[in-house]
């Protein structure tokens, strides 16, 4: 496609996902390969074709969960206990609905598992045998008794106290992670060798060996927690990798990206300050200060963004904006798309177009401007969420409340 | 809060530099 300062011009055909994985089998040995969970590159056997409306509904559930979690996070342990009670199962969000997966190895000899990766949670866990209650997964369960390097963590170990929610059984530390929709992982807290890549073999990695797990994890074996708390993968490996990690999410489900620990940043990366919150210690906050559409900044006061705050999450699908910011974005976007026939709204997306009969489409650029001047000129594939040719929707949504 | 979701992050190198408390974005990643 072509790109000007104000519009993307692309072939209509390129909007649709490919059915064949175009990613090379041999990926870079120093990086983890990141693929979409439901695409042709996923190592997980495809079940039913994903229902996009259902995926967006799950996305809203996750956002509800994040909002609820953050608004009541002054006392996290009691909040966790109350979440399941306060949020109906149908509207609660699962942290495990993340769309991107990576393969990692646990134990000695190493066994490979496909896990969702998530910057919005901390504890890494996989399903283990013997299992009291596990959901079906693609790979065989991890059996710690067959790993020569697995160790249990005792209840009186300081490592056990790193957990948000722990208990003790026969002297062994147990973890529990409860999510808003009553999704759950519970099991023994242990350590073993984690093999990320052939050059990233990490002994004594702390993780959850889940024996009671349920929720919307698909066929994935577990979850890779990349949040900010001490138990997260990033924090555990801070001394080895300098507290730096990076990823790239592929533009289509038929291609792949990467997840990398440590290393330098590409030269074209622009930085914005990270805002840490002591009351919300898992999340990565940053300062969104402006939005540009078609090369022009929208008339949104910075206080609209600063009053709400903004976090960066690999597990949420659609960007959520304060209501007035979204209204301004939608209004300008619609003004610049009047040459296309509008289509009915879909789920949480209310600005949709029918591109039937067009060979190419021209869509205004969208940029997110962060504190310090870092700008994310959203890739074309991040501006529209395409259900099909007759329904391509602006891939942003508004929060219900200005203080959300 | 507002939330920057993964659709908008596609094809960017997203760098989390926790030691220096900064987050970076680089266009045309994943190559």
PDB file of C-alpha atoms in Angstrom, chain A residues 136-306:
ATOM      1  CA  UNK A 136      -7.891 -29.952  28.107  1.00  0.00           C
ATOM      2  CA  UNK A 137      -4.654 -28.717  26.589  1.00  0.00           C
ATOM      3  CA  UNK A 138      -2.749 -29.564  23.447  1.00  0.00           C
ATOM      4  CA  UNK A 139       0.473 -30.841  24.983  1.00  0.00           C
ATOM      5  CA  UNK A 140       0.865 -33.452  27.687  1.00  0.00           C
ATOM      6  CA  UNK A 141       0.773 -32.062  31.188  1.00  0.00           C
ATOM      7  CA  UNK A 142       4.071 -31.194  32.794  1.00  0.00           C
ATOM      8  CA  UNK A 143       5.038 -33.833  35.336  1.00  0.00           C
ATOM      9  CA  UNK A 144       7.426 -32.315  37.889  1.00  0.00           C
ATOM     10  CA  UNK A 145       8.397 -35.760  39.191  1.00  0.00           C
ATOM     11  CA  UNK A 146      10.007 -36.450  35.812  1.00  0.00           C
ATOM     12  CA  UNK A 147      12.129 -33.326  35.891  1.00  0.00           C
ATOM     13  CA  UNK A 148      15.471 -33.705  37.620  1.00  0.00           C
ATOM     14  CA  UNK A 149      15.633 -29.988  38.384  1.00  0.00           C
ATOM     15  CA  UNK A 150      12.159 -29.350  39.837  1.00  0.00           C
ATOM     16  CA  UNK A 151      11.931 -28.204  43.461  1.00  0.00           C
ATOM     17  CA  UNK A 152       9.003 -27.381  45.660  1.00  0.00           C
ATOM     18  CA  UNK A 153       8.943 -24.125  47.558  1.00  0.00           C
ATOM     19  CA  UNK A 154       8.330 -24.521  51.252  1.00  0.00           C
ATOM     20  CA  UNK A 155       5.733 -22.514  53.114  1.00  0.00           C
ATOM     21  CA  UNK A 156       8.261 -20.692  55.233  1.00  0.00           C
ATOM     22  CA  UNK A 157      10.376 -19.637  52.276  1.00  0.00           C
ATOM     23  CA  UNK A 158      10.474 -15.891  51.536  1.00  0.00           C
ATOM     24  CA  UNK A 159       9.692 -16.894  47.958  1.00  0.00           C
ATOM     25  CA  UNK A 160       6.268 -18.082  49.066  1.00  0.00           C
ATOM     26  CA  UNK A 161       5.502 -14.685  50.511  1.00  0.00           C
ATOM     27  CA  UNK A 162       6.042 -13.086  47.081  1.00  0.00           C
ATOM     28  CA  UNK A 163       2.678 -14.460  46.053  1.00  0.00           C
ATOM     29  CA  UNK A 164      -0.460 -12.358  46.258  1.00  0.00           C
ATOM     30  CA  UNK A 165      -2.403 -15.326  47.523  1.00  0.00           C
ATOM     31  CA  UNK A 166      -0.764 -18.352  49.073  1.00  0.00           C
ATOM     32  CA  UNK A 167      -1.553 -21.224  51.383  1.00  0.00           C
ATOM     33  CA  UNK A 168       0.280 -24.137  52.893  1.00  0.00           C
ATOM     34  CA  UNK A 169      -0.202 -27.854  52.360  1.00  0.00           C
ATOM     35  CA  UNK A 170       2.067 -30.400  53.989  1.00  0.00           C
ATOM     36  CA  UNK A 171       4.761 -27.777  54.279  1.00  0.00           C
ATOM     37  CA  UNK A 172       4.580 -26.913  50.591  1.00  0.00           C
ATOM     38  CA  UNK A 173       3.647 -23.475  49.321  1.00  0.00           C
ATOM     39  CA  UNK A 174       0.499 -23.278  47.229  1.00  0.00           C
ATOM     40  CA  UNK A 175      -0.503 -20.366  45.012  1.00  0.00           C
ATOM     41  CA  UNK A 176      -3.932 -19.300  43.902  1.00  0.00           C
ATOM     42  CA  UNK A 177      -4.840 -16.899  41.124  1.00  0.00           C
ATOM     43  CA  UNK A 178      -8.513 -16.033  40.869  1.00  0.00           C
ATOM     44  CA  UNK A 179      -9.828 -13.988  38.012  1.00  0.00           C
ATOM     45  CA  UNK A 180     -12.965 -11.943  37.753  1.00  0.00           C
ATOM     46  CA  UNK A 181     -14.939 -14.483  35.740  1.00  0.00           C
ATOM     47  CA  UNK A 182     -14.034 -17.199  38.214  1.00  0.00           C
ATOM     48  CA  UNK A 183     -11.267 -18.411  35.929  1.00  0.00           C
ATOM     49  CA  UNK A 184      -8.672 -19.855  38.184  1.00  0.00           C
ATOM     50  CA  UNK A 185      -5.299 -21.462  38.528  1.00  0.00           C
ATOM     51  CA  UNK A 186      -4.250 -23.080  41.743  1.00  0.00           C
ATOM     52  CA  UNK A 187      -1.415 -25.419  42.608  1.00  0.00           C
ATOM     53  CA  UNK A 188       2.018 -25.810  44.088  1.00  0.00           C
ATOM     54  CA  UNK A 189       4.580 -23.078  43.809  1.00  0.00           C
ATOM     55  CA  UNK A 190       7.836 -24.507  42.573  1.00  0.00           C
ATOM     56  CA  UNK A 191      10.996 -23.852  40.687  1.00  0.00           C
ATOM     57  CA  UNK A 192      12.574 -25.468  37.667  1.00  0.00           C
ATOM     58  CA  UNK A 193      14.691 -24.708  34.661  1.00  0.00           C
ATOM     59  CA  UNK A 194      12.938 -22.501  32.139  1.00  0.00           C
ATOM     60  CA  UNK A 195      14.192 -22.687  28.570  1.00  0.00           C
ATOM     61  CA  UNK A 196      13.124 -19.683  26.561  1.00  0.00           C
ATOM     62  CA  UNK A 197      15.528 -20.133  23.656  1.00  0.00           C
ATOM     63  CA  UNK A 198      18.632 -22.325  23.244  1.00  0.00           C
ATOM     64  CA  UNK A 199      20.674 -19.421  24.567  1.00  0.00           C
ATOM     65  CA  UNK A 200      18.249 -18.458  27.334  1.00  0.00           C
ATOM     66  CA  UNK A 201      18.238 -21.368  29.792  1.00  0.00           C
ATOM     67  CA  UNK A 202      17.228 -20.139  33.213  1.00  0.00           C
ATOM     68  CA  UNK A 203      17.652 -22.375  36.277  1.00  0.00           C
ATOM     69  CA  UNK A 204      15.517 -22.051  39.398  1.00  0.00           C
ATOM     70  CA  UNK A 205      12.701 -20.140  37.775  1.00  0.00           C
ATOM     71  CA  UNK A 206       9.716 -19.724  40.103  1.00  0.00           C
ATOM     72  CA  UNK A 207       6.363 -20.674  38.642  1.00  0.00           C
ATOM     73  CA  UNK A 208       3.025 -22.187  39.469  1.00  0.00           C
ATOM     74  CA  UNK A 209       2.481 -25.885  38.887  1.00  0.00           C
ATOM     75  CA  UNK A 210      -1.273 -25.784  38.486  1.00  0.00           C
ATOM     76  CA  UNK A 211      -3.418 -28.716  39.544  1.00  0.00           C
ATOM     77  CA  UNK A 212      -6.787 -26.950  39.673  1.00  0.00           C
ATOM     78  CA  UNK A 213      -7.308 -24.768  36.651  1.00  0.00           C
ATOM     79  CA  UNK A 214     -10.319 -23.560  34.763  1.00  0.00           C
ATOM     80  CA  UNK A 215     -11.201 -20.701  32.483  1.00  0.00           C
ATOM     81  CA  UNK A 216     -10.782 -19.266  29.048  1.00  0.00           C
ATOM     82  CA  UNK A 217      -7.267 -20.446  28.362  1.00  0.00           C
ATOM     83  CA  UNK A 218      -8.126 -22.390  25.224  1.00  0.00           C
ATOM     84  CA  UNK A 219      -5.712 -25.254  24.657  1.00  0.00           C
ATOM     85  CA  UNK A 220      -2.731 -23.311  25.953  1.00  0.00           C
ATOM     86  CA  UNK A 221      -0.717 -25.007  28.671  1.00  0.00           C
ATOM     87  CA  UNK A 222      -0.632 -21.940  30.868  1.00  0.00           C
ATOM     88  CA  UNK A 223       0.430 -18.343  31.024  1.00  0.00           C
ATOM     89  CA  UNK A 224       3.661 -16.350  30.929  1.00  0.00           C
ATOM     90  CA  UNK A 225       3.357 -13.446  33.368  1.00  0.00           C
ATOM     91  CA  UNK A 226       5.273 -10.338  32.273  1.00  0.00           C
ATOM     92  CA  UNK A 227       3.902  -7.870  34.817  1.00  0.00           C
ATOM     93  CA  UNK A 228       5.948  -5.764  37.216  1.00  0.00           C
ATOM     94  CA  UNK A 229       5.669  -7.610  40.503  1.00  0.00           C
ATOM     95  CA  UNK A 230       8.635  -9.574  41.941  1.00  0.00           C
ATOM     96  CA  UNK A 231       7.261 -12.966  40.959  1.00  0.00           C
ATOM     97  CA  UNK A 232       6.961 -12.108  37.249  1.00  0.00           C
ATOM     98  CA  UNK A 233       9.343 -13.471  34.658  1.00  0.00           C
ATOM     99  CA  UNK A 234      10.721 -10.006  34.012  1.00  0.00           C
ATOM    100  CA  UNK A 235      11.406  -9.305  37.678  1.00  0.00           C
ATOM    101  CA  UNK A 236      12.964 -12.703  38.335  1.00  0.00           C
ATOM    102  CA  UNK A 237      15.373 -12.214  35.476  1.00  0.00           C
ATOM    103  CA  UNK A 238      16.085  -8.559  36.049  1.00  0.00           C
ATOM    104  CA  UNK A 239      19.718  -9.094  36.993  1.00  0.00           C
ATOM    105  CA  UNK A 240      20.360 -11.285  33.953  1.00  0.00           C
ATOM    106  CA  UNK A 241      18.578  -9.170  31.366  1.00  0.00           C
ATOM    107  CA  UNK A 242      18.861  -5.703  32.878  1.00  0.00           C
ATOM    108  CA  UNK A 243      15.145  -5.272  33.347  1.00  0.00           C
ATOM    109  CA  UNK A 244      14.507  -4.970  29.629  1.00  0.00           C
ATOM    110  CA  UNK A 245      12.201  -6.958  27.398  1.00  0.00           C
ATOM    111  CA  UNK A 246      10.558  -6.287  24.091  1.00  0.00           C
ATOM    112  CA  UNK A 247       8.087  -7.796  21.716  1.00  0.00           C
ATOM    113  CA  UNK A 248       6.523  -7.280  18.350  1.00  0.00           C
ATOM    114  CA  UNK A 249       3.008  -8.470  17.614  1.00  0.00           C
ATOM    115  CA  UNK A 250       2.559  -9.567  14.000  1.00  0.00           C
ATOM    116  CA  UNK A 251       0.328  -7.529  11.709  1.00  0.00           C
ATOM    117  CA  UNK A 252      -1.643 -10.595  10.596  1.00  0.00           C
ATOM    118  CA  UNK A 253      -2.507 -13.906  12.193  1.00  0.00           C
ATOM    119  CA  UNK A 254      -0.615 -15.650   9.394  1.00  0.00           C
ATOM    120  CA  UNK A 255       2.733 -14.101  10.292  1.00  0.00           C
ATOM    121  CA  UNK A 256       4.842 -14.092  13.440  1.00  0.00           C
ATOM    122  CA  UNK A 257       6.476 -11.643  15.801  1.00  0.00           C
ATOM    123  CA  UNK A 258       8.886 -12.040  18.660  1.00  0.00           C
ATOM    124  CA  UNK A 259       9.378 -11.779  22.391  1.00  0.00           C
ATOM    125  CA  UNK A 260      12.888 -10.983  23.546  1.00  0.00           C
ATOM    126  CA  UNK A 261      14.423 -10.610  26.974  1.00  0.00           C
ATOM    127  CA  UNK A 262      17.272  -8.162  27.379  1.00  0.00           C
ATOM    128  CA  UNK A 263      19.194  -6.674  24.506  1.00  0.00           C
ATOM    129  CA  UNK A 264      19.238  -3.209  23.125  1.00  0.00           C
ATOM    130  CA  UNK A 265      16.391  -1.382  21.482  1.00  0.00           C
ATOM    131  CA  UNK A 266      16.252  -0.827  17.714  1.00  0.00           C
ATOM    132  CA  UNK A 267      17.550   2.598  16.783  1.00  0.00           C
ATOM    133  CA  UNK A 268      14.159   3.872  15.639  1.00  0.00           C
ATOM    134  CA  UNK A 269      12.486   3.327  19.014  1.00  0.00           C
ATOM    135  CA  UNK A 270      11.131   6.436  20.740  1.00  0.00           C
ATOM    136  CA  UNK A 271      10.679   6.283  24.496  1.00  0.00           C
ATOM    137  CA  UNK A 272       8.085   7.663  26.862  1.00  0.00           C
ATOM    138  CA  UNK A 273       8.306   7.598  30.674  1.00  0.00           C
ATOM    139  CA  UNK A 274       6.846   4.545  32.359  1.00  0.00           C
ATOM    140  CA  UNK A 275       4.560   5.391  35.248  1.00  0.00           C
ATOM    141  CA  UNK A 276       4.573   2.946  38.108  1.00  0.00           C
ATOM    142  CA  UNK A 277       1.722   2.824  40.568  1.00  0.00           C
ATOM    143  CA  UNK A 278       2.311   1.415  44.024  1.00  0.00           C
ATOM    144  CA  UNK A 279      -1.356   0.558  44.410  1.00  0.00           C
ATOM    145  CA  UNK A 280      -1.483  -1.166  41.024  1.00  0.00           C
ATOM    146  CA  UNK A 281       1.904  -2.874  40.953  1.00  0.00           C
ATOM    147  CA  UNK A 282       1.318  -5.260  38.077  1.00  0.00           C
ATOM    148  CA  UNK A 283       0.609  -2.796  35.319  1.00  0.00           C
ATOM    149  CA  UNK A 284       2.631  -0.641  32.968  1.00  0.00           C
ATOM    150  CA  UNK A 285       1.254   2.873  32.903  1.00  0.00           C
ATOM    151  CA  UNK A 286       2.280   5.623  30.498  1.00  0.00           C
ATOM    152  CA  UNK A 287       1.117   9.131  29.622  1.00  0.00           C
ATOM    153  CA  UNK A 288      -1.107   9.368  26.575  1.00  0.00           C
ATOM    154  CA  UNK A 289      -1.259  13.099  25.853  1.00  0.00           C
ATOM    155  CA  UNK A 290      -2.800  13.517  22.387  1.00  0.00           C
ATOM    156  CA  UNK A 291      -4.322  11.747  19.406  1.00  0.00           C
ATOM    157  CA  UNK A 292      -3.860  12.679  15.776  1.00  0.00           C
ATOM    158  CA  UNK A 293      -6.189  11.649  12.974  1.00  0.00           C
ATOM    159  CA  UNK A 294      -5.338  12.332   9.347  1.00  0.00           C
ATOM    160  CA  UNK A 295      -2.223  14.181  10.464  1.00  0.00           C
ATOM    161  CA  UNK A 296      -4.079  16.680  12.663  1.00  0.00           C
ATOM    162  CA  UNK A 297      -4.277  16.699  16.424  1.00  0.00           C
ATOM    163  CA  UNK A 298      -7.735  16.262  17.912  1.00  0.00           C
ATOM    164  CA  UNK A 299      -9.027  18.989  20.261  1.00  0.00           C
ATOM    165  CA  UNK A 300      -8.776  16.975  23.472  1.00  0.00           C
ATOM    166  CA  UNK A 301      -7.567  18.507  26.711  1.00  0.00           C
ATOM    167  CA  UNK A 302      -4.584  16.675  28.210  1.00  0.00           C
ATOM    168  CA  UNK A 303      -6.473  16.478  31.480  1.00  0.00           C
ATOM    169  CA  UNK A 304      -8.948  14.116  29.818  1.00  0.00           C
ATOM    170  CA  UNK A 305      -6.112  11.608  29.569  1.00  0.00           C
ATOM    171  CA  UNK A 306      -4.309  12.460  32.792  1.00  0.00           C
TER     172      UNK A 306
END
